[in-house]
PDB file of C-alpha atoms in Angstrom:
ATOM      1  CA  MET A 176       4.500 221.989  25.760  1.00  0.00           C
ATOM      2  CA  SER A 177       4.393 224.982  28.049  1.00  0.00           C
ATOM      3  CA  SER A 178       4.721 228.417  26.509  1.00  0.00           C
ATOM      4  CA  ILE A 179       5.694 230.152  29.758  1.00  0.00           C
ATOM      5  CA  GLN A 180       7.800 233.256  29.225  1.00  0.00           C
ATOM      6  CA  ARG A 181      11.137 233.324  31.055  1.00  0.00           C
ATOM      7  CA  GLN A 182      12.393 236.511  32.647  1.00  0.00           C
ATOM      8  CA  GLY A 183      15.774 235.794  31.105  1.00  0.00           C
ATOM      9  CA  THR A 184      16.647 233.148  28.555  1.00  0.00           C
ATOM     10  CA  PHE A 185      17.647 229.523  28.770  1.00  0.00           C
ATOM     11  CA  ALA A 186      21.122 230.415  27.537  1.00  0.00           C
ATOM     12  CA  GLU A 187      21.362 232.974  30.347  1.00  0.00           C
ATOM     13  CA  GLU A 188      20.469 230.334  32.936  1.00  0.00           C
ATOM     14  CA  LEU A 189      23.217 228.101  31.565  1.00  0.00           C
ATOM     15  CA  LEU A 190      25.926 230.762  31.564  1.00  0.00           C
ATOM     16  CA  ALA A 191      25.129 232.925  34.581  1.00  0.00           C
ATOM     17  CA  PRO A 192      26.065 230.488  37.399  1.00  0.00           C
ATOM     18  CA  ARG A 193      29.677 230.248  36.191  1.00  0.00           C
ATOM     19  CA  ARG A 194      30.002 233.719  34.679  1.00  0.00           C
ATOM     20  CA  ALA A 195      32.716 234.773  37.134  1.00  0.00           C
ATOM     21  CA  SER A 196      34.625 231.496  36.976  1.00  0.00           C
ATOM     22  CA  ALA A 197      38.177 231.278  35.658  1.00  0.00           C
ATOM     23  CA  SER A 198      37.934 227.482  35.427  1.00  0.00           C
ATOM     24  CA  PRO A 199      38.037 225.914  31.953  1.00  0.00           C
ATOM     25  CA  TRP A 200      34.714 225.710  30.130  1.00  0.00           C
ATOM     26  CA  LEU A 201      35.833 224.841  26.602  1.00  0.00           C
ATOM     27  CA  THR A 202      39.283 223.985  25.248  1.00  0.00           C
ATOM     28  CA  TRP A 203      39.759 223.705  21.487  1.00  0.00           C
ATOM     29  CA  HIS A 204      42.480 221.714  19.685  1.00  0.00           C
ATOM     30  CA  SER A 205      42.777 222.178  15.909  1.00  0.00           C
ATOM     31  CA  ARG A 206      44.614 220.203  13.238  1.00  0.00           C
ATOM     32  CA  SER A 207      46.894 223.222  12.736  1.00  0.00           C
ATOM     33  CA  GLY A 208      48.099 222.917  16.319  1.00  0.00           C
ATOM     34  CA  GLU A 209      45.992 225.659  17.930  1.00  0.00           C
ATOM     35  CA  ARG A 210      45.048 225.194  21.536  1.00  0.00           C
ATOM     36  CA  ILE A 211      42.476 227.731  22.713  1.00  0.00           C
ATOM     37  CA  GLU A 212      41.298 227.534  26.333  1.00  0.00           C
ATOM     38  CA  LEU A 213      38.220 229.518  27.259  1.00  0.00           C
ATOM     39  CA  SER A 214      37.215 229.850  30.888  1.00  0.00           C
ATOM     40  CA  ALA A 215      33.526 230.119  31.706  1.00  0.00           C
ATOM     41  CA  ARG A 216      34.005 233.883  32.085  1.00  0.00           C
ATOM     42  CA  VAL A 217      35.725 234.265  28.713  1.00  0.00           C
ATOM     43  CA  PHE A 218      33.237 232.022  26.909  1.00  0.00           C
ATOM     44  CA  ASP A 219      30.352 234.059  28.345  1.00  0.00           C
ATOM     45  CA  ASN A 220      32.128 237.237  27.264  1.00  0.00           C
ATOM     46  CA  TRP A 221      32.365 235.986  23.675  1.00  0.00           C
ATOM     47  CA  VAL A 222      28.709 234.923  23.730  1.00  0.00           C
ATOM     48  CA  ALA A 223      27.658 238.360  24.993  1.00  0.00           C
ATOM     49  CA  LYS A 224      29.666 240.186  22.336  1.00  0.00           C
ATOM     50  CA  SER A 225      28.245 237.906  19.648  1.00  0.00           C
ATOM     51  CA  ALA A 226      24.661 238.302  20.907  1.00  0.00           C
ATOM     52  CA  ASN A 227      25.043 242.086  20.819  1.00  0.00           C
ATOM     53  CA  LEU A 228      26.429 241.858  17.273  1.00  0.00           C
ATOM     54  CA  LEU A 229      23.509 239.670  16.144  1.00  0.00           C
ATOM     55  CA  SER A 230      21.048 242.136  17.610  1.00  0.00           C
ATOM     56  CA  ASP A 231      22.717 245.223  16.143  1.00  0.00           C
ATOM     57  CA  LEU A 232      23.448 243.949  12.644  1.00  0.00           C
ATOM     58  CA  PHE A 233      20.604 241.499  12.048  1.00  0.00           C
ATOM     59  CA  ASP A 234      17.770 242.331  14.490  1.00  0.00           C
ATOM     60  CA  LEU A 235      17.419 238.715  15.582  1.00  0.00           C
ATOM     61  CA  ASP A 236      14.455 237.981  17.786  1.00  0.00           C
ATOM     62  CA  GLU A 237      12.432 235.037  19.015  1.00  0.00           C
ATOM     63  CA  GLY A 238      11.593 232.668  16.194  1.00  0.00           C
ATOM     64  CA  SER A 239      14.118 234.066  13.681  1.00  0.00           C
ATOM     65  CA  THR A 240      15.524 231.224  11.595  1.00  0.00           C
ATOM     66  CA  VAL A 241      19.320 231.077  11.526  1.00  0.00           C
ATOM     67  CA  VAL A 242      21.342 228.691   9.380  1.00  0.00           C
ATOM     68  CA  ILE A 243      24.546 227.869  11.225  1.00  0.00           C
ATOM     69  CA  ASP A 244      26.629 226.289   8.483  1.00  0.00           C
ATOM     70  CA  LEU A 245      29.771 225.675  10.524  1.00  0.00           C
ATOM     71  CA  ALA A 246      31.542 222.633  11.920  1.00  0.00           C
ATOM     72  CA  PRO A 247      31.850 222.206  15.693  1.00  0.00           C
ATOM     73  CA  HIS A 248      34.402 224.809  16.838  1.00  0.00           C
ATOM     74  CA  TRP A 249      34.648 227.213  19.741  1.00  0.00           C
ATOM     75  CA  LYS A 250      33.444 230.080  17.531  1.00  0.00           C
ATOM     76  CA  SER A 251      30.461 228.151  16.178  1.00  0.00           C
ATOM     77  CA  LEU A 252      29.457 227.186  19.730  1.00  0.00           C
ATOM     78  CA  VAL A 253      29.729 230.818  20.816  1.00  0.00           C
ATOM     79  CA  LEU A 254      27.483 231.885  17.933  1.00  0.00           C
ATOM     80  CA  ALA A 255      24.991 229.092  18.599  1.00  0.00           C
ATOM     81  CA  LEU A 256      24.561 230.189  22.218  1.00  0.00           C
ATOM     82  CA  ALA A 257      24.407 233.843  21.152  1.00  0.00           C
ATOM     83  CA  SER A 258      21.602 233.029  18.696  1.00  0.00           C
ATOM     84  CA  LEU A 259      19.733 231.065  21.366  1.00  0.00           C
ATOM     85  CA  HIS A 260      19.973 234.086  23.684  1.00  0.00           C
ATOM     86  CA  HIS A 261      17.582 235.744  21.214  1.00  0.00           C
ATOM     87  CA  GLY A 262      15.248 232.747  20.999  1.00  0.00           C
ATOM     88  CA  ALA A 263      16.284 232.095  17.389  1.00  0.00           C
ATOM     89  CA  THR A 264      15.741 228.712  15.736  1.00  0.00           C
ATOM     90  CA  LEU A 265      18.977 227.112  14.538  1.00  0.00           C
ATOM     91  CA  VAL A 266      18.787 224.969  11.394  1.00  0.00           C
ATOM     92  CA  ASP A 267      21.408 223.312   9.233  1.00  0.00           C
ATOM     93  CA  ALA A 268      22.030 224.199   5.595  1.00  0.00           C
ATOM     94  CA  GLY A 269      20.062 221.194   4.367  1.00  0.00           C
ATOM     95  CA  HIS A 270      16.882 222.006   6.280  1.00  0.00           C
ATOM     96  CA  GLU A 271      13.722 222.767   4.319  1.00  0.00           C
ATOM     97  CA  ASN A 272      13.454 226.173   5.999  1.00  0.00           C
ATOM     98  CA  ALA A 273      17.027 227.197   5.188  1.00  0.00           C
ATOM     99  CA  ALA A 274      15.914 229.045   2.055  1.00  0.00           C
ATOM    100  CA  GLN A 275      13.761 231.364   4.189  1.00  0.00           C
ATOM    101  CA  ALA A 276      16.363 231.944   6.902  1.00  0.00           C
ATOM    102  CA  ALA A 277      16.927 235.476   8.098  1.00  0.00           C
ATOM    103  CA  LEU A 278      20.638 234.804   8.545  1.00  0.00           C
ATOM    104  CA  TRP A 279      23.324 232.387   7.370  1.00  0.00           C
ATOM    105  CA  ILE A 280      26.400 231.999   9.551  1.00  0.00           C
ATOM    106  CA  THR A 281      29.110 230.445   7.423  1.00  0.00           C
ATOM    107  CA  ALA A 282      32.789 230.122   6.623  1.00  0.00           C
ATOM    108  CA  GLU A 283      31.916 230.291   2.900  1.00  0.00           C
ATOM    109  CA  PRO A 284      30.022 233.557   2.335  1.00  0.00           C
ATOM    110  CA  ASN A 285      30.141 233.183  -1.460  1.00  0.00           C
ATOM    111  CA  ASP A 286      28.437 229.781  -1.418  1.00  0.00           C
ATOM    112  CA  GLU A 287      25.917 229.733  -4.285  1.00  0.00           C
ATOM    113  CA  HIS A 288      23.418 227.847  -2.100  1.00  0.00           C
ATOM    114  CA  ILE A 289      22.882 230.845   0.180  1.00  0.00           C
ATOM    115  CA  PRO A 290      19.595 232.475  -0.890  1.00  0.00           C
ATOM    116  CA  GLY A 291      19.702 236.098  -1.941  1.00  0.00           C
ATOM    117  CA  SER A 292      17.109 236.997   0.681  1.00  0.00           C
ATOM    118  CA  SER A 293      19.327 235.923   3.601  1.00  0.00           C
ATOM    119  CA  GLU A 294      21.803 238.121   5.377  1.00  0.00           C
ATOM    120  CA  ILE A 295      25.252 236.584   5.834  1.00  0.00           C
ATOM    121  CA  LEU A 296      27.720 236.525   8.706  1.00  0.00           C
ATOM    122  CA  ALA A 297      31.143 235.269   7.612  1.00  0.00           C
ATOM    123  CA  VAL A 298      33.356 233.543  10.176  1.00  0.00           C
ATOM    124  CA  ASN A 299      37.055 232.771   9.776  1.00  0.00           C
ATOM    125  CA  PRO A 300      37.741 229.981  12.291  1.00  0.00           C
ATOM    126  CA  ALA A 301      41.462 230.762  12.697  1.00  0.00           C
ATOM    127  CA  ALA A 302      42.095 231.918  16.262  1.00  0.00           C
ATOM    128  CA  LEU A 303      44.169 234.980  15.398  1.00  0.00           C
ATOM    129  CA  ALA A 304      42.226 236.089  12.305  1.00  0.00           C
ATOM    130  CA  LEU A 305      41.284 239.752  12.806  1.00  0.00           C
ATOM    131  CA  SER A 306      39.141 239.749   9.649  1.00  0.00           C
ATOM    132  CA  PHE A 307      37.531 237.195   7.392  1.00  0.00           C
ATOM    133  CA  GLY A 308      39.935 237.939   4.546  1.00  0.00           C
ATOM    134  CA  SER A 309      39.864 239.104   0.954  1.00  0.00           C
ATOM    135  CA  ASP A 310      37.157 236.632  -0.149  1.00  0.00           C
ATOM    136  CA  LEU A 311      34.433 238.060   2.091  1.00  0.00           C
ATOM    137  CA  GLY A 312      32.185 238.831  -0.872  1.00  0.00           C
ATOM    138  CA  PRO A 313      30.036 241.906  -1.526  1.00  0.00           C
ATOM    139  CA  VAL A 314      27.257 241.464   1.052  1.00  0.00           C
ATOM    140  CA  ALA A 315      28.507 239.482   4.052  1.00  0.00           C
ATOM    141  CA  GLU A 316      29.267 240.996   7.448  1.00  0.00           C
ATOM    142  CA  ASP A 317      32.680 240.132   8.895  1.00  0.00           C
ATOM    143  CA  PHE A 318      32.363 238.467  12.311  1.00  0.00           C
ATOM    144  CA  ASN A 319      36.096 238.515  12.992  1.00  0.00           C
ATOM    145  CA  ALA A 320      36.487 242.199  12.243  1.00  0.00           C
ATOM    146  CA  SER A 321      33.381 243.328  14.142  1.00  0.00           C
ATOM    147  CA  VAL A 322      32.783 241.195  17.204  1.00  0.00           C
ATOM    148  CA  ARG A 323      35.444 242.682  19.495  1.00  0.00           C
ATOM    149  CA  SER A 324      33.845 246.117  19.302  1.00  0.00           C
ATOM    150  CA  TYR A 325      30.625 244.945  20.973  1.00  0.00           C
ATOM    151  CA  GLY A 326      29.784 245.069  24.662  1.00  0.00           C
ATOM    152  CA  ASP A 327      30.924 242.436  27.143  1.00  0.00           C
ATOM    153  CA  GLN A 328      27.460 242.066  28.670  1.00  0.00           C
ATOM    154  CA  PHE A 329      24.180 241.082  27.057  1.00  0.00           C
ATOM    155  CA  TYR A 330      20.785 241.640  28.631  1.00  0.00           C
ATOM    156  CA  PRO A 331      18.344 239.119  27.151  1.00  0.00           C
ATOM    157  CA  SER A 332      14.607 239.511  26.825  1.00  0.00           C
ATOM    158  CA  ALA A 333      12.157 236.837  27.926  1.00  0.00           C
ATOM    159  CA  VAL A 334      11.540 233.961  25.511  1.00  0.00           C
ATOM    160  CA  SER A 335       8.933 231.208  25.362  1.00  0.00           C
ATOM    161  CA  SER A 336       9.965 227.774  26.579  1.00  0.00           C
ATOM    162  CA  SER A 337       8.171 226.137  23.623  1.00  0.00           C
ATOM    163  CA  THR A 338      10.112 228.063  20.960  1.00  0.00           C
ATOM    164  CA  THR A 339      11.930 225.696  18.624  1.00  0.00           C
ATOM    165  CA  ALA A 340      15.648 225.910  19.344  1.00  0.00           C
ATOM    166  CA  LEU A 341      17.085 223.340  16.926  1.00  0.00           C
ATOM    167  CA  ALA A 342      15.741 221.779  13.736  1.00  0.00           C
ATOM    168  CA  SER A 343      17.909 219.523  11.609  1.00  0.00           C
ATOM    169  CA  SER A 344      17.491 218.207   8.090  1.00  0.00           C
ATOM    170  CA  THR A 345      17.195 214.695   9.582  1.00  0.00           C
ATOM    171  CA  GLY A 346      13.807 215.708  10.980  1.00  0.00           C
ATOM    172  CA  SER A 347      14.744 216.079  14.642  1.00  0.00           C
ATOM    173  CA  THR A 348      13.605 219.190  16.541  1.00  0.00           C
ATOM    174  CA  LEU A 349      14.085 220.428  20.092  1.00  0.00           C
ATOM    175  CA  ALA A 350      12.268 223.226  21.871  1.00  0.00           C
ATOM    176  CA  LEU A 351      14.238 225.492  24.190  1.00  0.00           C
ATOM    177  CA  ASN A 352      12.961 223.750  27.320  1.00  0.00           C
ATOM    178  CA  GLU A 353      13.979 220.369  25.863  1.00  0.00           C
ATOM    179  CA  LEU A 354      17.421 221.535  24.757  1.00  0.00           C
ATOM    180  CA  PHE A 355      18.243 223.080  28.132  1.00  0.00           C
ATOM    181  CA  GLY A 356      16.218 220.738  30.336  1.00  0.00           C
ATOM    182  CA  SER A 357      17.985 217.389  30.087  1.00  0.00           C
ATOM    183  CA  SER A 358      19.181 215.646  33.258  1.00  0.00           C
ATOM    184  CA  VAL A 359      22.650 214.121  32.872  1.00  0.00           C
ATOM    185  CA  GLU A 360      25.457 212.717  34.992  1.00  0.00           C
ATOM    186  CA  ALA A 361      28.459 214.924  35.673  1.00  0.00           C
ATOM    187  CA  ARG A 362      31.665 213.543  34.145  1.00  0.00           C
ATOM    188  CA  GLY A 363      34.400 216.069  34.939  1.00  0.00           C
ATOM    189  CA  THR A 364      36.517 217.012  31.935  1.00  0.00           C
ATOM    190  CA  ILE A 365      35.138 215.433  28.785  1.00  0.00           C
ATOM    191  CA  LEU A 366      36.966 214.716  25.535  1.00  0.00           C
ATOM    192  CA  VAL A 367      34.693 215.394  22.551  1.00  0.00           C
ATOM    193  CA  ARG A 368      35.742 214.720  18.969  1.00  0.00           C
ATOM    194  CA  ALA A 369      34.252 217.200  16.491  1.00  0.00           C
ATOM    195  CA  GLN A 370      32.986 214.504  14.135  1.00  0.00           C
ATOM    196  CA  GLN A 371      29.240 215.130  14.385  1.00  0.00           C
ATOM    197  CA  PRO A 372      27.344 218.028  12.853  1.00  0.00           C
ATOM    198  CA  LEU A 373      27.176 221.003  15.189  1.00  0.00           C
ATOM    199  CA  LEU A 374      23.430 220.783  15.822  1.00  0.00           C
ATOM    200  CA  ALA A 375      23.718 217.075  16.673  1.00  0.00           C
ATOM    201  CA  LEU A 376      26.482 217.752  19.197  1.00  0.00           C
ATOM    202  CA  LEU A 377      25.056 220.879  20.812  1.00  0.00           C
ATOM    203  CA  PRO A 378      22.441 219.172  23.064  1.00  0.00           C
ATOM    204  CA  TYR A 379      25.110 216.950  24.610  1.00  0.00           C
ATOM    205  CA  LEU A 380      27.441 219.859  25.310  1.00  0.00           C
ATOM    206  CA  ILE A 381      24.693 221.986  26.846  1.00  0.00           C
ATOM    207  CA  GLY A 382      23.691 219.107  29.123  1.00  0.00           C
ATOM    208  CA  GLN A 383      27.232 218.560  30.386  1.00  0.00           C
ATOM    209  CA  TRP A 384      27.941 222.271  30.818  1.00  0.00           C
ATOM    210  CA  THR A 385      24.738 222.543  32.861  1.00  0.00           C
ATOM    211  CA  VAL A 386      26.091 220.082  35.443  1.00  0.00           C
ATOM    212  CA  GLY A 387      29.450 221.864  35.591  1.00  0.00           C
ATOM    213  CA  ASP A 388      31.610 219.769  33.295  1.00  0.00           C
ATOM    214  CA  ALA A 389      34.439 221.142  31.157  1.00  0.00           C
ATOM    215  CA  VAL A 390      34.767 220.169  27.492  1.00  0.00           C
ATOM    216  CA  VAL A 391      37.908 219.533  25.459  1.00  0.00           C
ATOM    217  CA  LEU A 392      36.855 219.699  21.806  1.00  0.00           C
ATOM    218  CA  VAL A 393      39.295 218.296  19.250  1.00  0.00           C
ATOM    219  CA  GLU A 394      38.962 218.917  15.541  1.00  0.00           C
ATOM    220  CA  ASP A 395      38.347 215.888  13.366  1.00  0.00           C
ATOM    221  CA  GLY A 396      41.747 214.470  12.453  1.00  0.00           C
ATOM    222  CA  VAL A 397      43.595 215.552  15.610  1.00  0.00           C
ATOM    223  CA  GLU A 398      45.497 212.678  17.195  1.00  0.00           C
ATOM    224  CA  VAL A 399      44.452 212.271  20.810  1.00  0.00           C
ATOM    225  CA  THR A 400      47.707 211.326  22.506  1.00  0.00           C
ATOM    226  CA  GLU A 401      48.331 210.314  26.099  1.00  0.00           C
ATOM    227  CA  ARG A 402      50.176 213.602  26.501  1.00  0.00           C
ATOM    228  CA  LEU A 403      47.036 215.483  25.438  1.00  0.00           C
ATOM    229  CA  ARG A 404      44.886 213.415  27.786  1.00  0.00           C
ATOM    230  CA  GLU A 405      47.187 213.978  30.731  1.00  0.00           C
ATOM    231  CA  GLY A 406      47.670 217.671  29.978  1.00  0.00           C
ATOM    232  CA  GLU A 407      43.933 218.303  29.786  1.00  0.00           C
ATOM    233  CA  ARG A 408      43.127 215.930  32.685  1.00  0.00           C
ATOM    234  CA  ILE A 409      40.501 214.054  30.692  1.00  0.00           C
ATOM    235  CA  ASN A 410      38.030 212.073  32.824  1.00  0.00           C
ATOM    236  CA  PHE A 411      35.667 210.805  30.159  1.00  0.00           C
ATOM    237  CA  ASP A 412      35.452 210.223  26.387  1.00  0.00           C
ATOM    238  CA  TYR A 413      32.176 211.114  24.717  1.00  0.00           C
ATOM    239  CA  GLU A 414      31.044 208.528  22.169  1.00  0.00           C
ATOM    240  CA  PRO A 415      27.853 209.453  20.266  1.00  0.00           C
ATOM    241  CA  ALA A 416      25.150 206.815  20.103  1.00  0.00           C
ATOM    242  CA  SER A 417      25.303 204.881  16.859  1.00  0.00           C
TER     243      SER A 417
END
């Protein structure tokens, strides 16, 4: 694979063309009844703030290993793209390299499986949570309490196209140029059920966002009614390959 350095990053090339758009990019429906609609501009804003936080608190750079131990959710997708801005390698909690990860991003910061050598970023997925809560633990940084204070723009450094972007415990890996280089058919507004692991779902979402599609992500267990379909103007249902 080529190791050409990009002037920006692959995540930047995904986000920049629609950075000024107020059109929906990602809409989240939770079991608790939350509906969070993020335009392309707002999603990019969250990614930028998160990328600045990751740089300031954890010094992420190209090749840093990051465990993203979160289910598919708008916040976990924001943090995945923010990590990829830095050229970090995302792995799941079961990966063989998880024990050497520089950072764990998790909703359970007191999990005994997190190695003592890793820094921890705790994420409360509730939309209106202004802090993680009382069970943050003694060492974790609080994403909810900190992220809003960071800048709305992020200026990425060049990264190598051959840097590993994703590595799962199932043995699959994708380099940055593979993750961001797929050619797919545009579908319009796509219904996606959050039933797969985040790292398994991420390549599909990046491919569809690249061609301009909007995504409606529903938490596992949410009933997809005709009212929801009509309200969100769903054009296509994503069904993962068996």
